mmCIF file of C-alpha atoms in Angstrom:
data_model
loop_
_atom_site.group_PDB
_atom_site.id
_atom_site.type_symbol
_atom_site.label_atom_id
_atom_site.label_comp_id
_atom_site.label_asym_id
_atom_site.label_seq_id
_atom_site.Cartn_x
_atom_site.Cartn_y
_atom_site.Cartn_z
ATOM 1 C CA MET A 1 -9.005 13.456 14.448
ATOM 2 C CA ALA A 2 -9.994 15.878 11.699
ATOM 3 C CA PRO A 3 -13.458 14.308 9.868
ATOM 4 C CA SER A 4 -12.306 12.523 6.200
ATOM 5 C CA ALA A 5 -13.620 13.855 3.045
ATOM 6 C CA SER A 6 -16.044 10.949 2.964
ATOM 7 C CA THR A 7 -17.890 11.955 6.018
ATOM 8 C CA TYR A 8 -18.002 15.756 4.559
ATOM 9 C CA CYS A 9 -19.571 13.671 1.443
ATOM 10 C CA LEU A 10 -22.353 12.053 3.504
ATOM 11 C CA ILE A 11 -22.808 15.385 4.850
ATOM 12 C CA PHE A 12 -23.659 16.999 2.087
ATOM 13 C CA MET A 13 -25.816 14.095 0.562
ATOM 14 C CA VAL A 14 -27.818 14.727 3.947
ATOM 15 C CA MET A 15 -28.097 18.390 3.484
ATOM 16 C CA GLY A 16 -29.014 18.055 0.001
ATOM 17 C CA PHE A 17 -31.797 16.098 0.669
ATOM 18 C CA THR A 18 -32.858 17.923 3.653
ATOM 19 C CA PHE A 19 -32.838 20.802 1.430
ATOM 20 C CA MET A 20 -34.705 19.364 -1.332
ATOM 21 C CA ASN A 21 -37.271 17.969 0.970
ATOM 22 C CA MET A 22 -37.621 21.580 2.676
ATOM 23 C CA MET A 23 -38.409 22.983 -0.741
ATOM 24 C CA GLY A 24 -41.263 20.624 -1.548
ATOM 25 C CA CYS A 25 -39.242 18.720 -4.071
ATOM 26 C CA SER A 26 -40.377 15.097 -4.593
ATOM 27 C CA VAL A 27 -36.792 14.082 -6.121
ATOM 28 C CA GLU A 28 -35.791 10.662 -4.291
ATOM 29 C CA GLU A 29 -32.507 9.473 -3.828
ATOM 30 C CA HIS A 30 -31.790 6.018 -3.449
ATOM 31 C CA VAL A 31 -29.203 3.744 -2.094
ATOM 32 C CA VAL A 32 -28.837 0.502 -3.471
ATOM 33 C CA GLY A 33 -28.889 -1.791 -0.930
ATOM 34 C CA ASP A 34 -29.762 0.591 1.385
ATOM 35 C CA GLU A 35 -26.939 0.577 4.662
ATOM 36 C CA ARG A 36 -25.302 -2.139 2.984
ATOM 37 C CA GLY A 37 -24.798 -0.470 -0.002
ATOM 38 C CA TRP A 38 -23.343 -2.437 -3.604
ATOM 39 C CA ASP A 39 -22.611 -5.587 -1.571
ATOM 40 C CA PRO A 40 -22.989 -9.069 -1.970
ATOM 41 C CA THR A 41 -24.708 -9.455 1.331
ATOM 42 C CA SER A 42 -27.499 -7.219 0.162
ATOM 43 C CA ASP A 43 -30.945 -8.234 -0.925
ATOM 44 C CA PHE A 44 -31.469 -6.384 -4.102
ATOM 45 C CA LYS A 45 -34.675 -7.642 -4.982
ATOM 46 C CA GLY A 46 -36.116 -7.035 -2.082
ATOM 47 C CA TRP A 47 -34.585 -3.694 -1.448
ATOM 48 C CA ALA A 48 -35.969 -2.474 -5.223
ATOM 49 C CA SER A 49 -39.505 -3.899 -4.242
ATOM 50 C CA ARG A 50 -40.094 -1.597 -1.568
ATOM 51 C CA LYS A 51 -39.357 1.397 -3.218
ATOM 52 C CA ILE A 52 -40.976 3.525 -5.788
ATOM 53 C CA PHE A 53 -38.777 5.027 -8.809
ATOM 54 C CA HIS A 54 -39.559 8.328 -10.260
ATOM 55 C CA VAL A 55 -37.940 9.882 -13.581
ATOM 56 C CA GLY A 56 -35.987 12.664 -11.754
ATOM 57 C CA ASP A 57 -34.872 10.677 -8.692
ATOM 58 C CA ASN A 58 -31.222 9.466 -8.680
ATOM 59 C CA LEU A 59 -29.454 5.683 -7.268
ATOM 60 C CA TRP A 60 -26.446 5.538 -5.692
ATOM 61 C CA PHE A 61 -24.226 2.881 -5.534
ATOM 62 C CA SER A 62 -21.933 2.401 -3.020
ATOM 63 C CA TYR A 63 -18.914 0.137 -3.037
ATOM 64 C CA ALA A 64 -15.432 -0.725 -2.399
ATOM 65 C CA SER A 65 -13.882 0.152 -6.174
ATOM 66 C CA SER A 66 -11.134 -2.209 -5.635
ATOM 67 C CA GLN A 67 -13.705 -5.010 -5.292
ATOM 68 C CA GLN A 68 -16.719 -4.061 -7.036
ATOM 69 C CA SER A 69 -18.200 -2.634 -10.337
ATOM 70 C CA VAL A 70 -21.630 -1.720 -11.439
ATOM 71 C CA LEU A 71 -22.863 -2.522 -15.041
ATOM 72 C CA GLU A 72 -25.603 -1.347 -16.905
ATOM 73 C CA LEU A 73 -27.134 -4.280 -18.894
ATOM 74 C CA LYS A 74 -29.646 -3.112 -22.136
ATOM 75 C CA SER A 75 -32.206 -5.622 -21.505
ATOM 76 C CA ARG A 76 -34.108 -7.943 -19.452
ATOM 77 C CA GLU A 77 -32.810 -10.971 -21.232
ATOM 78 C CA GLU A 78 -29.360 -10.242 -20.817
ATOM 79 C CA PHE A 79 -29.892 -10.021 -17.036
ATOM 80 C CA GLU A 80 -31.355 -13.212 -16.952
ATOM 81 C CA ASN A 81 -28.690 -14.506 -18.747
ATOM 82 C CA CYS A 82 -25.929 -13.124 -17.119
ATOM 83 C CA ASP A 83 -24.789 -11.927 -20.397
ATOM 84 C CA VAL A 84 -22.347 -8.743 -20.054
ATOM 85 C CA SER A 85 -21.412 -8.798 -23.268
ATOM 86 C CA ASN A 86 -23.322 -5.680 -24.897
ATOM 87 C CA LEU A 87 -23.575 -3.172 -21.914
ATOM 88 C CA ILE A 88 -24.574 0.367 -21.690
ATOM 89 C CA LYS A 89 -22.129 1.861 -18.741
ATOM 90 C CA LEU A 90 -19.558 0.949 -16.585
ATOM 91 C CA TYR A 91 -19.462 2.267 -13.496
ATOM 92 C CA ASP A 92 -16.402 1.701 -11.182
ATOM 93 C CA GLY A 93 -15.696 4.749 -9.301
ATOM 94 C CA GLY A 94 -17.351 3.346 -5.661
ATOM 95 C CA LEU A 95 -19.656 6.148 -5.191
ATOM 96 C CA ASP A 96 -21.935 6.462 -8.425
ATOM 97 C CA ALA A 97 -24.951 8.472 -9.099
ATOM 98 C CA VAL A 98 -27.180 7.433 -11.960
ATOM 99 C CA PRO A 99 -30.107 9.913 -12.618
ATOM 100 C CA LEU A 100 -33.442 8.334 -13.821
ATOM 101 C CA ILE A 101 -34.091 10.118 -16.603
ATOM 102 C CA GLU A 102 -36.949 7.940 -18.461
ATOM 103 C CA ILE A 103 -39.819 5.776 -17.824
ATOM 104 C CA GLY A 104 -39.127 2.445 -18.335
ATOM 105 C CA ASP A 105 -36.784 -0.702 -17.075
ATOM 106 C CA ILE A 106 -32.914 -0.658 -16.065
ATOM 107 C CA TYR A 107 -31.049 -3.494 -15.142
ATOM 108 C CA PHE A 108 -27.832 -3.215 -13.125
ATOM 109 C CA THR A 109 -25.516 -6.301 -12.267
ATOM 110 C CA SER A 110 -22.240 -6.321 -10.226
ATOM 111 C CA GLY A 111 -19.024 -6.633 -12.425
ATOM 112 C CA ASN A 112 -17.552 -9.485 -10.419
ATOM 113 C CA THR A 113 -18.965 -12.415 -12.212
ATOM 114 C CA GLU A 114 -19.243 -14.823 -9.627
ATOM 115 C CA ASP A 115 -21.063 -12.155 -7.869
ATOM 116 C CA TYR A 116 -23.430 -11.715 -10.470
ATOM 117 C CA GLN A 117 -23.751 -15.588 -10.985
ATOM 118 C CA HIS A 118 -25.099 -15.479 -7.405
ATOM 119 C CA GLY A 119 -27.660 -13.013 -7.948
ATOM 120 C CA MET A 120 -25.822 -9.702 -7.078
ATOM 121 C CA LYS A 121 -28.022 -7.555 -9.615
ATOM 122 C CA VAL A 122 -31.086 -5.342 -9.653
ATOM 123 C CA HIS A 123 -34.078 -4.589 -11.376
ATOM 124 C CA ILE A 124 -35.558 -0.935 -11.375
ATOM 125 C CA ASN A 125 -38.999 0.427 -12.654
ATOM 126 C CA VAL A 126 -39.033 3.580 -13.213
ATOM 127 C CA LEU A 127 -42.174 5.213 -13.425
ATOM 128 C CA SER A 128 -42.901 8.988 -14.323
ATOM 129 C CA ASP A 129 -42.066 12.161 -12.865
ATOM 130 C CA GLY A 130 -43.381 13.005 -9.369
ATOM 131 C CA LEU A 131 -42.695 16.857 -9.753
ATOM 132 C CA ASP A 132 -44.866 19.673 -10.820
ATOM 133 C CA ASN A 133 -43.464 22.332 -13.517
ATOM 134 C CA ASP A 134 -43.142 25.157 -10.773
ATOM 135 C CA GLN A 135 -40.464 23.050 -8.682
ATOM 136 C CA SER A 136 -37.812 23.439 -11.147
ATOM 137 C CA ASP A 137 -36.861 26.357 -9.309
ATOM 138 C CA ASN A 138 -36.349 24.902 -6.544
ATOM 139 C CA PHE A 139 -33.059 23.534 -7.323
ATOM 140 C CA ASP A 140 -31.685 26.718 -7.887
ATOM 141 C CA VAL A 141 -32.195 27.229 -4.107
ATOM 142 C CA VAL A 142 -30.906 24.200 -2.735
ATOM 143 C CA SER A 143 -27.601 24.718 -5.449
ATOM 144 C CA ASN A 144 -27.192 27.973 -3.553
ATOM 145 C CA GLY A 145 -27.674 26.222 -0.118
ATOM 146 C CA LEU A 146 -25.272 23.418 -0.805
ATOM 147 C CA ASP A 147 -22.742 25.931 -1.844
ATOM 148 C CA ASN A 148 -23.551 27.985 1.570
ATOM 149 C CA VAL A 149 -22.271 24.996 3.672
ATOM 150 C CA ALA A 150 -19.639 23.948 1.580
ATOM 151 C CA LYS A 151 -17.999 27.530 2.262
ATOM 152 C CA ASP A 152 -18.570 27.300 5.854
ATOM 153 C CA LEU A 153 -17.031 23.752 6.074
ATOM 154 C CA GLY A 154 -13.913 25.124 3.917
ATOM 155 C CA LEU A 155 -14.896 22.749 0.995
ATOM 156 C CA ASP A 156 -15.429 23.495 -2.612
ATOM 157 C CA LEU A 157 -18.614 22.767 -4.634
ATOM 158 C CA LEU A 158 -18.492 22.594 -8.165
ATOM 159 C CA SER A 159 -21.405 22.677 -10.487
ATOM 160 C CA ASP A 160 -21.870 22.857 -14.697
ATOM 161 C CA GLY A 161 -25.488 23.750 -14.393
ATOM 162 C CA MET A 162 -27.289 20.491 -13.535
ATOM 163 C CA GLU A 163 -24.996 18.537 -11.385
ATOM 164 C CA HIS A 164 -23.008 19.616 -8.111
ATOM 165 C CA TYR A 165 -19.725 17.926 -7.150
ATOM 166 C CA ILE A 166 -18.015 18.408 -3.948
ATOM 167 C CA VAL A 167 -14.205 18.252 -2.996
ATOM 168 C CA ALA A 168 -12.274 18.083 -0.074
ATOM 169 C CA SER A 169 -10.209 21.253 0.560
ATOM 170 C CA ALA A 170 -6.893 21.873 -0.814
ATOM 171 C CA GLY A 171 -5.290 20.976 2.488
ATOM 172 C CA ASP A 172 -7.246 17.714 3.100
ATOM 173 C CA ASP A 173 -5.106 14.672 1.744
ATOM 174 C CA SER A 174 -7.781 11.613 3.438
ATOM 175 C CA MET A 175 -8.972 11.598 -0.407
ATOM 176 C CA GLU A 176 -7.067 10.328 -3.426
ATOM 177 C CA GLU A 177 -5.554 12.988 -5.855
ATOM 178 C CA GLY A 178 -8.092 14.247 -7.916
ATOM 179 C CA ALA A 179 -10.647 12.302 -6.633
ATOM 180 C CA ILE A 180 -14.502 13.916 -6.974
ATOM 181 C CA LYS A 181 -17.317 12.683 -5.076
ATOM 182 C CA GLU A 182 -20.771 13.184 -7.064
ATOM 183 C CA VAL A 183 -23.064 14.317 -3.842
ATOM 184 C CA ILE A 184 -26.305 15.788 -5.518
ATOM 185 C CA ALA A 185 -27.083 14.522 -9.061
ATOM 186 C CA GLU A 186 -29.561 15.944 -11.883
ATOM 187 C CA GLY A 187 -32.196 18.135 -10.998
ATOM 188 C CA PRO A 188 -35.222 18.503 -13.111
ATOM 189 C CA THR A 189 -34.816 20.174 -16.747
ATOM 190 C CA SER A 190 -37.299 22.809 -18.455
ATOM 191 C CA SER A 191 -38.290 21.673 -21.736
#
């Protein structure tokens, strides 16, 4: 049986992380909940306490979109009081990348009220970036390397200059029509 599109997505995530590490980039890709992902059985408070988050890093939420979603909340008060009436953003794609673009606190919760009330939420404290100005050029090298790997696998890598997306080849019907999986999220911008 041929590898599925999700397998190719995972390959690209690992390849992207490897390229960035080889280039000396200090951007981290954090899969929320580690191997369990965004799941009610994950210990998000413990997970977050073991991580250090910097501007330029990315959070990845992985979940079954038919059963879950992720809500980004505006304040600690809303987070603590289970108040989702004034959310910043709803993520419901099943594999969502959230670039950490500024210093401060970010709050996420499950879109499923029962799971949220039982603790399916995470608070992220973002520190200043860990990148040197000289490292921003490394992202061009990473992008070129990912493009070459995509071609070798018969896949397409699309880019808008700052974000990269992988799509399955035309003959791969294991992905829903029009589905795009985000693989490598925002890199540094020059100011």
